[in-house]
CSV table of N, CA, C and O in Angstrom, one decimal:
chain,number,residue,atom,x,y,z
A,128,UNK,N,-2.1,-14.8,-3.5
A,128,UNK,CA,-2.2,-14.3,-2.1
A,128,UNK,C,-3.3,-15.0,-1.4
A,128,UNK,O,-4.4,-15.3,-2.0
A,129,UNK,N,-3.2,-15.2,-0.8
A,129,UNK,CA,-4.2,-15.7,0.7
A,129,UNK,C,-5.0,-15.1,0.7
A,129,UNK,O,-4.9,-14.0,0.2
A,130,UNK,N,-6.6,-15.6,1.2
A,130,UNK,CA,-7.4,-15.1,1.3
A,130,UNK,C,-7.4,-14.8,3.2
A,130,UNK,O,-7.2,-15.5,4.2
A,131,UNK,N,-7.6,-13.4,3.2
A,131,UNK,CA,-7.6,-12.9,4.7
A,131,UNK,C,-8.6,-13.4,5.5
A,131,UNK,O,-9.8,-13.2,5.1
A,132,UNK,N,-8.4,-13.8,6.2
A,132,UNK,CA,-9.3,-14.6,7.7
A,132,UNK,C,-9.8,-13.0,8.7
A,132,UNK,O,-9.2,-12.0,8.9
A,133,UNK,N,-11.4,-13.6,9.3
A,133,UNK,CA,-11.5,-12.7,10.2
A,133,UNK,C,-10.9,-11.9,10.9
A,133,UNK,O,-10.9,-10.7,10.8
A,134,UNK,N,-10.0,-13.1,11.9
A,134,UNK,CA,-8.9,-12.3,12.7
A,134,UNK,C,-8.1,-11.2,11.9
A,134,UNK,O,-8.3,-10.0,12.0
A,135,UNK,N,-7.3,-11.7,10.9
A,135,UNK,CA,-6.5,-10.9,10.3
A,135,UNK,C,-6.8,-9.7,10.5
A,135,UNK,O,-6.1,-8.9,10.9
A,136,UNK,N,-8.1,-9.6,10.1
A,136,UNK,CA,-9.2,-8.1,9.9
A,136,UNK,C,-9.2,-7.6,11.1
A,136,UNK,O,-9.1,-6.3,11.0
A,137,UNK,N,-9.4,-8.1,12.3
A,137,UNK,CA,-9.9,-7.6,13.0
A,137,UNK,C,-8.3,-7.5,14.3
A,137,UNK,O,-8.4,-6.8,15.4
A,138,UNK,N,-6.9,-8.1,14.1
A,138,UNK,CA,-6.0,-7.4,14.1
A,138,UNK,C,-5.5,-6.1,13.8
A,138,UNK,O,-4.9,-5.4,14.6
A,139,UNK,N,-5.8,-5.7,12.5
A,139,UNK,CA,-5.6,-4.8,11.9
A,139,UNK,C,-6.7,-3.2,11.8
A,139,UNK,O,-6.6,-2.3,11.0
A,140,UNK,N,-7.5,-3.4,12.9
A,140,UNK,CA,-8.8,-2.5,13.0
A,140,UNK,C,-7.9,-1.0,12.9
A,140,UNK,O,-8.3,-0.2,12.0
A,141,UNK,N,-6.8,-0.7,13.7
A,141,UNK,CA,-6.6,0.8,13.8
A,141,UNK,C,-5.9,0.7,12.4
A,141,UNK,O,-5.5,1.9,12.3
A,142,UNK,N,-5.4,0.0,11.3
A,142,UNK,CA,-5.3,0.5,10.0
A,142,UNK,C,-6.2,0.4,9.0
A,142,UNK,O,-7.2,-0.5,8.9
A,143,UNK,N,-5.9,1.5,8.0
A,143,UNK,CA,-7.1,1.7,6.7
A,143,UNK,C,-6.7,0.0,6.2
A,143,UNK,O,-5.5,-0.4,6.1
A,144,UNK,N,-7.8,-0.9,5.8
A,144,UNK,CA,-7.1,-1.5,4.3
A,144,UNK,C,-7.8,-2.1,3.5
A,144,UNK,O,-8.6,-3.0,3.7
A,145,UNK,N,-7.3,-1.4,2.1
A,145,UNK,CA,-8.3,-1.4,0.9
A,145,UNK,C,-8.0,-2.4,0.4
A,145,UNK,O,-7.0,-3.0,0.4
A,146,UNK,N,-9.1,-2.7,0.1
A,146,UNK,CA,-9.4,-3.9,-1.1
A,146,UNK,C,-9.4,-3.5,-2.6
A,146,UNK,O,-10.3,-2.8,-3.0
A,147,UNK,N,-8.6,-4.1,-3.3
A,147,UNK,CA,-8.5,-4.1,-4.6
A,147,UNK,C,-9.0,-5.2,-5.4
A,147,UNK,O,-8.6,-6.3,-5.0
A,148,UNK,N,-9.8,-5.1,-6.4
A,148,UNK,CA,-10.5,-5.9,-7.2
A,148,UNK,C,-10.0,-5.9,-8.9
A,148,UNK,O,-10.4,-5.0,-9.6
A,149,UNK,N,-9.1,-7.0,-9.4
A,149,UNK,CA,-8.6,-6.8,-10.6
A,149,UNK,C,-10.0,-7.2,-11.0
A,149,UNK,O,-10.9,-7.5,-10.3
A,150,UNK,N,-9.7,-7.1,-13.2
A,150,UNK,CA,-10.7,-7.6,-13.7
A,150,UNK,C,-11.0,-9.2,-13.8
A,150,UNK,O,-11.9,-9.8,-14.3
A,151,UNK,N,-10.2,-9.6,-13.3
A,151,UNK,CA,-10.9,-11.4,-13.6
A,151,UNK,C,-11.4,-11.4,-11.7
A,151,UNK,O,-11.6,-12.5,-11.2
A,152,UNK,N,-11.7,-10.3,-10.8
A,152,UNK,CA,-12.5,-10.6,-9.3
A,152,UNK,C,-11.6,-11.2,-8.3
A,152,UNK,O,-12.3,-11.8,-7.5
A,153,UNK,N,-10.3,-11.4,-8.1
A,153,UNK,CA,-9.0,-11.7,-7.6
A,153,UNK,C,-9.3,-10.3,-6.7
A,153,UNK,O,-9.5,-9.1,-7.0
A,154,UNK,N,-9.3,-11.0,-5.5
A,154,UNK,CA,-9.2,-9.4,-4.3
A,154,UNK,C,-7.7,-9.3,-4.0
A,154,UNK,O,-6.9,-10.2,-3.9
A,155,UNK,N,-7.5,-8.3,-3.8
A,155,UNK,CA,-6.2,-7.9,-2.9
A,155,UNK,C,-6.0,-6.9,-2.0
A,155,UNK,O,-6.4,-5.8,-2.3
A,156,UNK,N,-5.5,-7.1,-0.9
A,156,UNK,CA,-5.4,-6.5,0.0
A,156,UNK,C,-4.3,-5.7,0.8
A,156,UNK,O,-3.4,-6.4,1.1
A,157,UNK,N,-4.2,-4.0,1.2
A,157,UNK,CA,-3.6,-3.1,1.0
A,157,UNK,C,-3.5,-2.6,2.6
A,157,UNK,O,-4.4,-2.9,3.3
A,158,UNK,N,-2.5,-1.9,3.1
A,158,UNK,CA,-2.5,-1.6,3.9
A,158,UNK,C,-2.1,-0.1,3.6
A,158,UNK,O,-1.1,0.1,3.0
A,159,UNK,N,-3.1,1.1,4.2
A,159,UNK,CA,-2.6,2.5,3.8
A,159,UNK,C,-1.7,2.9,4.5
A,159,UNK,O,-1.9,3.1,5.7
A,160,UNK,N,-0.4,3.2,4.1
A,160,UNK,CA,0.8,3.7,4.5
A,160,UNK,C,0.9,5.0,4.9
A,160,UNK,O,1.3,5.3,6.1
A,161,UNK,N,0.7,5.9,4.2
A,161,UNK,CA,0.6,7.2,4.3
A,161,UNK,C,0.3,7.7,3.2
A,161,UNK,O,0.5,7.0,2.1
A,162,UNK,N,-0.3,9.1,3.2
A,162,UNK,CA,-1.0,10.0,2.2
A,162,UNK,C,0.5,11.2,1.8
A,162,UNK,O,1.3,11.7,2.5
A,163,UNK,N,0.3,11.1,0.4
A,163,UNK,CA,1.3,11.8,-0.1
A,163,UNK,C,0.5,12.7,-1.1
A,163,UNK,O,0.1,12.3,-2.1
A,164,UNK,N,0.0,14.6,-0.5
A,164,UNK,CA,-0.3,15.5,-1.0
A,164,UNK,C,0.3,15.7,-2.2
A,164,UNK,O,1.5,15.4,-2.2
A,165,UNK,N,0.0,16.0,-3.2
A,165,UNK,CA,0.4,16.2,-4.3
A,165,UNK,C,-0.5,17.6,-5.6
A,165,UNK,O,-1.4,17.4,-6.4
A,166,UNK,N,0.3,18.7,-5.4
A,166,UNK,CA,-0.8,19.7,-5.9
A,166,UNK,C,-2.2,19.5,-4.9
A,166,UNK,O,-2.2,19.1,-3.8
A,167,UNK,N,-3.2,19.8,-5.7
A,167,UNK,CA,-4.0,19.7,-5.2
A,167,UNK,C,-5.2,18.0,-4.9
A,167,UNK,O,-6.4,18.0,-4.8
A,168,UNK,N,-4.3,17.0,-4.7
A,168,UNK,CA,-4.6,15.7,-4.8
A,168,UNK,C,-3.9,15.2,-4.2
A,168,UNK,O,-2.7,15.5,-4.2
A,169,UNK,N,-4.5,14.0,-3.4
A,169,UNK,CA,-3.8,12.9,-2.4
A,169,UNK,C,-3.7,12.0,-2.8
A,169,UNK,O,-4.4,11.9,-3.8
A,170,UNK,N,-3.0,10.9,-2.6
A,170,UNK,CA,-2.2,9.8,-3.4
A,170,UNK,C,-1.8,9.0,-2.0
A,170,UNK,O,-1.0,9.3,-1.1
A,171,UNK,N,-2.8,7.9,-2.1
A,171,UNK,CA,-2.4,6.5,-1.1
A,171,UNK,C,-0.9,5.8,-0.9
A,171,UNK,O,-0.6,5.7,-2.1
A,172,UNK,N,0.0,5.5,-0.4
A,172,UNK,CA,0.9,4.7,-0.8
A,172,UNK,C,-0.3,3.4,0.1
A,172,UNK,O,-1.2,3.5,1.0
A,173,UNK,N,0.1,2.6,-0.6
A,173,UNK,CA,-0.7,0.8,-0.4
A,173,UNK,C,0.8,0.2,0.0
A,173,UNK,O,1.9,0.4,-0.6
A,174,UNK,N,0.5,-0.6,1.6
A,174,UNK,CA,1.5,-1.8,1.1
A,174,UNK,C,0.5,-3.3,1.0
A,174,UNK,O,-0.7,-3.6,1.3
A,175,UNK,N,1.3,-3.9,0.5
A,175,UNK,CA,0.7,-5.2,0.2
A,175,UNK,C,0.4,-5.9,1.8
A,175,UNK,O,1.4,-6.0,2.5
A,176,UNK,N,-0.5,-6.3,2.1
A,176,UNK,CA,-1.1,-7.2,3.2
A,176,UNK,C,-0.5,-8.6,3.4
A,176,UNK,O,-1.2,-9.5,3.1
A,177,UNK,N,0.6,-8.8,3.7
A,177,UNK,CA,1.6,-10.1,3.7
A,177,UNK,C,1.0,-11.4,4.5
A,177,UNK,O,1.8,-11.8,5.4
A,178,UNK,N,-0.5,-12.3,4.4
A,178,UNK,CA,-1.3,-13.5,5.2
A,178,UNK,C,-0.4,-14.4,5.1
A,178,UNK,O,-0.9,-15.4,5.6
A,179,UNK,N,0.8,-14.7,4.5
A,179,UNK,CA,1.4,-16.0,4.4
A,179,UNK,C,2.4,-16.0,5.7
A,179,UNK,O,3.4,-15.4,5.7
A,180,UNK,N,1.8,-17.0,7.1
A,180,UNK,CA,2.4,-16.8,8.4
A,180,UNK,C,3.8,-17.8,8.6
A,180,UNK,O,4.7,-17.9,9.4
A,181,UNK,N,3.2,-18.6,7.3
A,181,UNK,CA,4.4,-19.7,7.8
A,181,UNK,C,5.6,-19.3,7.1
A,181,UNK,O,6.5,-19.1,7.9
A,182,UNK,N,5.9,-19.2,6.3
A,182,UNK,CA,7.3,-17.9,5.5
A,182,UNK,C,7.5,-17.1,5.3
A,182,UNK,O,6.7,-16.4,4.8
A,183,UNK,N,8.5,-16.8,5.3
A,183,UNK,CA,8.8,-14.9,5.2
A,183,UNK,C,8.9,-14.9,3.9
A,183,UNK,O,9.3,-13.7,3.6
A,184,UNK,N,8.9,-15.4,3.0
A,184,UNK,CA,8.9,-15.6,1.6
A,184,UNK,C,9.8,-15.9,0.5
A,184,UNK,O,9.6,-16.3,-0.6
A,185,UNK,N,11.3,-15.6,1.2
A,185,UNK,CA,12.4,-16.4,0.8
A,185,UNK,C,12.5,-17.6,0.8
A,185,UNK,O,12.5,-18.0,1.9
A,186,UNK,N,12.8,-18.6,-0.1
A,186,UNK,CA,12.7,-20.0,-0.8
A,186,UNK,C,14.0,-20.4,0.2
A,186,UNK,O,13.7,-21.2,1.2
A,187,UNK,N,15.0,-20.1,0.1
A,187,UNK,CA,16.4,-20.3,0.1
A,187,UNK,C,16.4,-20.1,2.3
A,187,UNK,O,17.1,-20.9,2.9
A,188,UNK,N,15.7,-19.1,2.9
A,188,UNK,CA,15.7,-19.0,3.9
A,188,UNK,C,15.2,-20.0,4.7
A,188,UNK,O,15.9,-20.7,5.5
A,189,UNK,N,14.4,-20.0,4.4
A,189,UNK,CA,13.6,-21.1,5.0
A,189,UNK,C,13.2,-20.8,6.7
A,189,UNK,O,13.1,-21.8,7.5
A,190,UNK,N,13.1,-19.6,7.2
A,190,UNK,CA,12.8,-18.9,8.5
A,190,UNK,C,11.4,-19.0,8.6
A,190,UNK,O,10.6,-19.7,7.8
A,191,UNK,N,11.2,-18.3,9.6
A,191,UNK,CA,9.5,-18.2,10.3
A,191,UNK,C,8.9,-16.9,10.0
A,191,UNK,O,9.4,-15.9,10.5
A,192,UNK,N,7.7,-16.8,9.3
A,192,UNK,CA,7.5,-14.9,8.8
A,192,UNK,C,7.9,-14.2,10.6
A,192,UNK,O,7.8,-14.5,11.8
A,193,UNK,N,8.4,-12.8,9.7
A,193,UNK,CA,8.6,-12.0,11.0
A,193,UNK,C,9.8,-12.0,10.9
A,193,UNK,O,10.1,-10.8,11.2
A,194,UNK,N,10.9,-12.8,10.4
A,194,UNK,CA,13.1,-12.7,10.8
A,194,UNK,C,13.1,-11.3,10.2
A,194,UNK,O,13.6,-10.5,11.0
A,195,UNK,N,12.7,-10.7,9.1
A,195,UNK,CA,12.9,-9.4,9.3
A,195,UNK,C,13.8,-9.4,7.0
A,195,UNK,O,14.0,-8.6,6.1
A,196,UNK,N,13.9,-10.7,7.4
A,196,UNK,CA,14.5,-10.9,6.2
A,196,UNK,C,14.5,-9.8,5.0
A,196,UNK,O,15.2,-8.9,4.7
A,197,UNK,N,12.7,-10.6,4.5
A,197,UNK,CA,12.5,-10.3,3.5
A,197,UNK,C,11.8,-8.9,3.4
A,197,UNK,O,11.1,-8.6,2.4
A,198,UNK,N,11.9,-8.1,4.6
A,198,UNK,CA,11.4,-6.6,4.6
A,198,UNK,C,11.9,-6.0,4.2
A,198,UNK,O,11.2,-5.0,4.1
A,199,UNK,N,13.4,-5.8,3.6
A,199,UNK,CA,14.1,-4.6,2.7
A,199,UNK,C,13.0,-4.4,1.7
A,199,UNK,O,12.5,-3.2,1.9
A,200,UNK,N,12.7,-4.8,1.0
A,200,UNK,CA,12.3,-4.4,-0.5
A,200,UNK,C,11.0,-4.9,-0.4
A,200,UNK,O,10.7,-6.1,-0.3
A,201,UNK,N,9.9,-3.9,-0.6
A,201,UNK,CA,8.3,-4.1,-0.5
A,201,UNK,C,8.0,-3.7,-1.7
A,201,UNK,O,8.7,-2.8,-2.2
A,202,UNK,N,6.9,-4.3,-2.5
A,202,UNK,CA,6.4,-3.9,-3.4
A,202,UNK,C,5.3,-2.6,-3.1
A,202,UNK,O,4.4,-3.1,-2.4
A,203,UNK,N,4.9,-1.4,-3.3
A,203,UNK,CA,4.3,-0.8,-3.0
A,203,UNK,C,2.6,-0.4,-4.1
A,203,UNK,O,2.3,-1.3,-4.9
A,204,UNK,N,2.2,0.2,-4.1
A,204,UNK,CA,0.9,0.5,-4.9
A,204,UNK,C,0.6,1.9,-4.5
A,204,UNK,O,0.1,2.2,-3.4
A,205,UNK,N,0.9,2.8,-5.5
A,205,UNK,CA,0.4,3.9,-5.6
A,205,UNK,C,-1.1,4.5,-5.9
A,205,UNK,O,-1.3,4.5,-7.1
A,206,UNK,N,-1.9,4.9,-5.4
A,206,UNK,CA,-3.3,5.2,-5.8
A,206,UNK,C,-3.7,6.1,-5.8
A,206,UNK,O,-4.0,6.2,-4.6
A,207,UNK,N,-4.1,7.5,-6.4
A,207,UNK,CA,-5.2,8.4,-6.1
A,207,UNK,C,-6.2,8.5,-5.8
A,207,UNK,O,-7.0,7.7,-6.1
A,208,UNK,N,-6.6,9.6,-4.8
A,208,UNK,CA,-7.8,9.1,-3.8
A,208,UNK,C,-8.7,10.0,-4.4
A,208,UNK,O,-8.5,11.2,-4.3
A,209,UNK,N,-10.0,9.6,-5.1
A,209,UNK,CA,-10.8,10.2,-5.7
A,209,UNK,C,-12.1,10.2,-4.6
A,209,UNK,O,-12.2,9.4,-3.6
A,210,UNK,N,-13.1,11.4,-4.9
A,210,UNK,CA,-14.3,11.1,-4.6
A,210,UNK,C,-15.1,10.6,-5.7
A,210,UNK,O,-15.0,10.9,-6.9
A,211,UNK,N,-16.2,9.6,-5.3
A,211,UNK,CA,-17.2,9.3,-6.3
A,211,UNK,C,-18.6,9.8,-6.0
A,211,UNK,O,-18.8,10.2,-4.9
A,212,UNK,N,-19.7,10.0,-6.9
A,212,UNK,CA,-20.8,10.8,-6.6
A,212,UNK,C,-21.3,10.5,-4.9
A,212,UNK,O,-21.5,11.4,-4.2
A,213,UNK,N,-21.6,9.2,-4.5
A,213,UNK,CA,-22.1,9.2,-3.4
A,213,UNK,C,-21.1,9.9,-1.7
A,213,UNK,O,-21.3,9.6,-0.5
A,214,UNK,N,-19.8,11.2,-2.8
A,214,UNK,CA,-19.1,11.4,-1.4
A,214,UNK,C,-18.4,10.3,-1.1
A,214,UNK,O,-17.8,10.6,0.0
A,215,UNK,N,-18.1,9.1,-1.4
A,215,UNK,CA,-17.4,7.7,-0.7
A,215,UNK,C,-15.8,8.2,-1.3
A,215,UNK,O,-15.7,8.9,-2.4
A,216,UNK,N,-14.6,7.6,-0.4
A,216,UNK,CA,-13.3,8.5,-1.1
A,216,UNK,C,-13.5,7.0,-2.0
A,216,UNK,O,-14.4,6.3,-1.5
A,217,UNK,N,-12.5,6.3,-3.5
A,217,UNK,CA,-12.3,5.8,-4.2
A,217,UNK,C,-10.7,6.1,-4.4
A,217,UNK,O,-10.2,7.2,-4.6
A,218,UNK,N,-10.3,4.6,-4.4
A,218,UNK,CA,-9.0,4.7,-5.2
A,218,UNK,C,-8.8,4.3,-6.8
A,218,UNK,O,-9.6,3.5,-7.3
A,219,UNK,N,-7.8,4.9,-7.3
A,219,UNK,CA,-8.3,5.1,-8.9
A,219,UNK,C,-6.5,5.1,-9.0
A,219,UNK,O,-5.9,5.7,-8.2
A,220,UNK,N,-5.8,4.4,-10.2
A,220,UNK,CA,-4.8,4.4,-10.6
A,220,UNK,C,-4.5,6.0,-11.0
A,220,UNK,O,-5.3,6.9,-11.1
A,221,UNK,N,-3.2,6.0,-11.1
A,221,UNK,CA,-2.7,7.2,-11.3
A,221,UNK,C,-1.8,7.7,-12.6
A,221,UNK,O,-0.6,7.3,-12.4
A,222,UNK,N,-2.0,8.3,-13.8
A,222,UNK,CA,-1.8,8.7,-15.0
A,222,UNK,C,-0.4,8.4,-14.4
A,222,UNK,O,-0.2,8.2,-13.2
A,223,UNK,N,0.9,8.3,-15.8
A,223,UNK,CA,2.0,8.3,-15.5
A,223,UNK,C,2.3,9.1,-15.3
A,223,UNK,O,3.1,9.0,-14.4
A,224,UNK,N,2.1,10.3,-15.6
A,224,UNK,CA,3.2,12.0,-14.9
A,224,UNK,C,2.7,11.8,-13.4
A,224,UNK,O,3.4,11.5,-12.5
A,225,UNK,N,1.7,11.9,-13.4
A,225,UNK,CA,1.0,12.0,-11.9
A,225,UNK,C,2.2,10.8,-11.0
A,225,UNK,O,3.1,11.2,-10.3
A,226,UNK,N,2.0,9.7,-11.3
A,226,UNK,CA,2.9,8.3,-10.6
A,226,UNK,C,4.5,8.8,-10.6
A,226,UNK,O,5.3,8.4,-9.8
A,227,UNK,N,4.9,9.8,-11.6
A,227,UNK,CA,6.4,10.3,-11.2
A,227,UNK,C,6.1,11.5,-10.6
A,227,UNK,O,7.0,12.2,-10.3
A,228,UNK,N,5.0,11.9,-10.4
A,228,UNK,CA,5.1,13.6,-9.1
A,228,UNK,C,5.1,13.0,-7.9
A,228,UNK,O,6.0,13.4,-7.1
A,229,UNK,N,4.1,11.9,-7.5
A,229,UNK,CA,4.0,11.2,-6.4
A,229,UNK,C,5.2,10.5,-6.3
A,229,UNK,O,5.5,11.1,-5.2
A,230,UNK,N,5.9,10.1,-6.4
A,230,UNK,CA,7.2,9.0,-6.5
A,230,UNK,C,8.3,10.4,-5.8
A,230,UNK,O,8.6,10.5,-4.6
A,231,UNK,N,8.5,11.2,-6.7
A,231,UNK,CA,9.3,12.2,-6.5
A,231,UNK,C,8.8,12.6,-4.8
A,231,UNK,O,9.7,12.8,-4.0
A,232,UNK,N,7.9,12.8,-4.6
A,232,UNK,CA,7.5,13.3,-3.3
A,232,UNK,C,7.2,12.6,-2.4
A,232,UNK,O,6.9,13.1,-1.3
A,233,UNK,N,7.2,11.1,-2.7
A,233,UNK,CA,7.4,10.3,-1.3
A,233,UNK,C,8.6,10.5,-1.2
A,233,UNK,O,9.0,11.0,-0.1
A,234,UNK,N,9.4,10.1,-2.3
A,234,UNK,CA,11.4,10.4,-1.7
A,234,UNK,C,11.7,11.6,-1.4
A,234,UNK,O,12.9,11.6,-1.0
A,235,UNK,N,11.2,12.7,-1.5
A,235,UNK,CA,11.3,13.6,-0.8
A,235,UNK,C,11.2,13.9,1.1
A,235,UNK,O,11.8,14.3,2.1
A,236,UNK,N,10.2,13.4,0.8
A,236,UNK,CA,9.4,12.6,2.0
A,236,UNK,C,10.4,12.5,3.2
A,236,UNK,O,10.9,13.2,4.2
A,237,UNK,N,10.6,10.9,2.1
A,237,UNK,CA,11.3,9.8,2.9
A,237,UNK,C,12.9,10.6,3.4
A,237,UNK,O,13.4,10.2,4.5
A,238,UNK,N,13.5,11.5,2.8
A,238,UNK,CA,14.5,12.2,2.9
A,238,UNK,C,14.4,13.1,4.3
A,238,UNK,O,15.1,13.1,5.3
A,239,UNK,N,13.6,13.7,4.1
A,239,UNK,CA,13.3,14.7,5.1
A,239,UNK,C,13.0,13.9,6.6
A,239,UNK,O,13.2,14.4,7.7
A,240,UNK,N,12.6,12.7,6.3
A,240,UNK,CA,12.4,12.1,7.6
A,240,UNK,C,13.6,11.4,8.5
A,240,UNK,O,13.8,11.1,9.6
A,241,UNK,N,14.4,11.2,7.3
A,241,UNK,CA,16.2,10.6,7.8
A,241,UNK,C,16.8,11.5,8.2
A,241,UNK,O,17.5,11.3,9.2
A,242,UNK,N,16.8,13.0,7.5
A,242,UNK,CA,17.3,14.2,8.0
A,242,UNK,C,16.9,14.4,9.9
A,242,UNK,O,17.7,14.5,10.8
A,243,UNK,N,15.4,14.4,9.8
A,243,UNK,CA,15.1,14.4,11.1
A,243,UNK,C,15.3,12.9,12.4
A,243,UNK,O,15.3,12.9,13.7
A,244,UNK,N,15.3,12.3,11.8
A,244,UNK,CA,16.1,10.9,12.3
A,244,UNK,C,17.6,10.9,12.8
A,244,UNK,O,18.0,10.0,13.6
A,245,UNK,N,18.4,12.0,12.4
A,245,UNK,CA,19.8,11.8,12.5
A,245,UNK,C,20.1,12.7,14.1
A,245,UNK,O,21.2,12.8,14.6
């Protein structure tokens, strides 16, 4: 992934977006979608931060990012939103039962909002 440019950042001011740090220090960048309550715990949906402006990412298309193409199918990132001692919220992977309660309840979600859509 691309390393995000000032602008980028500073397009994006009225959204949250987290930075993720694997173990070899590889950042990645997240845009917060919506919060999906769960019992007593909140759970990020993340989408991935797409900086690559010259393709939409299909090989075979060969379009200008933006045709709309390759937006069916997003990879997403689920996260739990922890607190850490200093009060700061922290995101923190999510046990597998936990990752199928959340799942279950974004499509729930996502259901209820087509219902109201129609």
């Amino acid at each position: 992934m691309a390393d995000l440019e000032k602008e980028d950042l500073e397009e994006m001011e009225d959204e949250l977006v987290v930075v993720m740090t694997d173990e070899e220090g590889n950042e990645y960048y997240y845009r917060e979608e919506m919060i999906v309550p769960v019992g007593d715990k909140e759970y990020a949906i993340l989408i991935p931060i797409d900086t690559d402006e010259d393709q939409c990412g299909d090989e075979e298309c060969g379009c200008d990012a933006g045709c709309g193409c390759s937006e069916d199918e997003v990879d997403v990132y689920i996260a739990r939103i922890d607190t850490d001692e200093n009060g700061e919220e922290i995101y923190v992977d999510p046990t597998d039962e936990e990752f199928e309660e959340v799942r279950k309840a974004y499509e729930e979600l996502m259901v209820e909002e087509e219902d109201e859509a129609e």
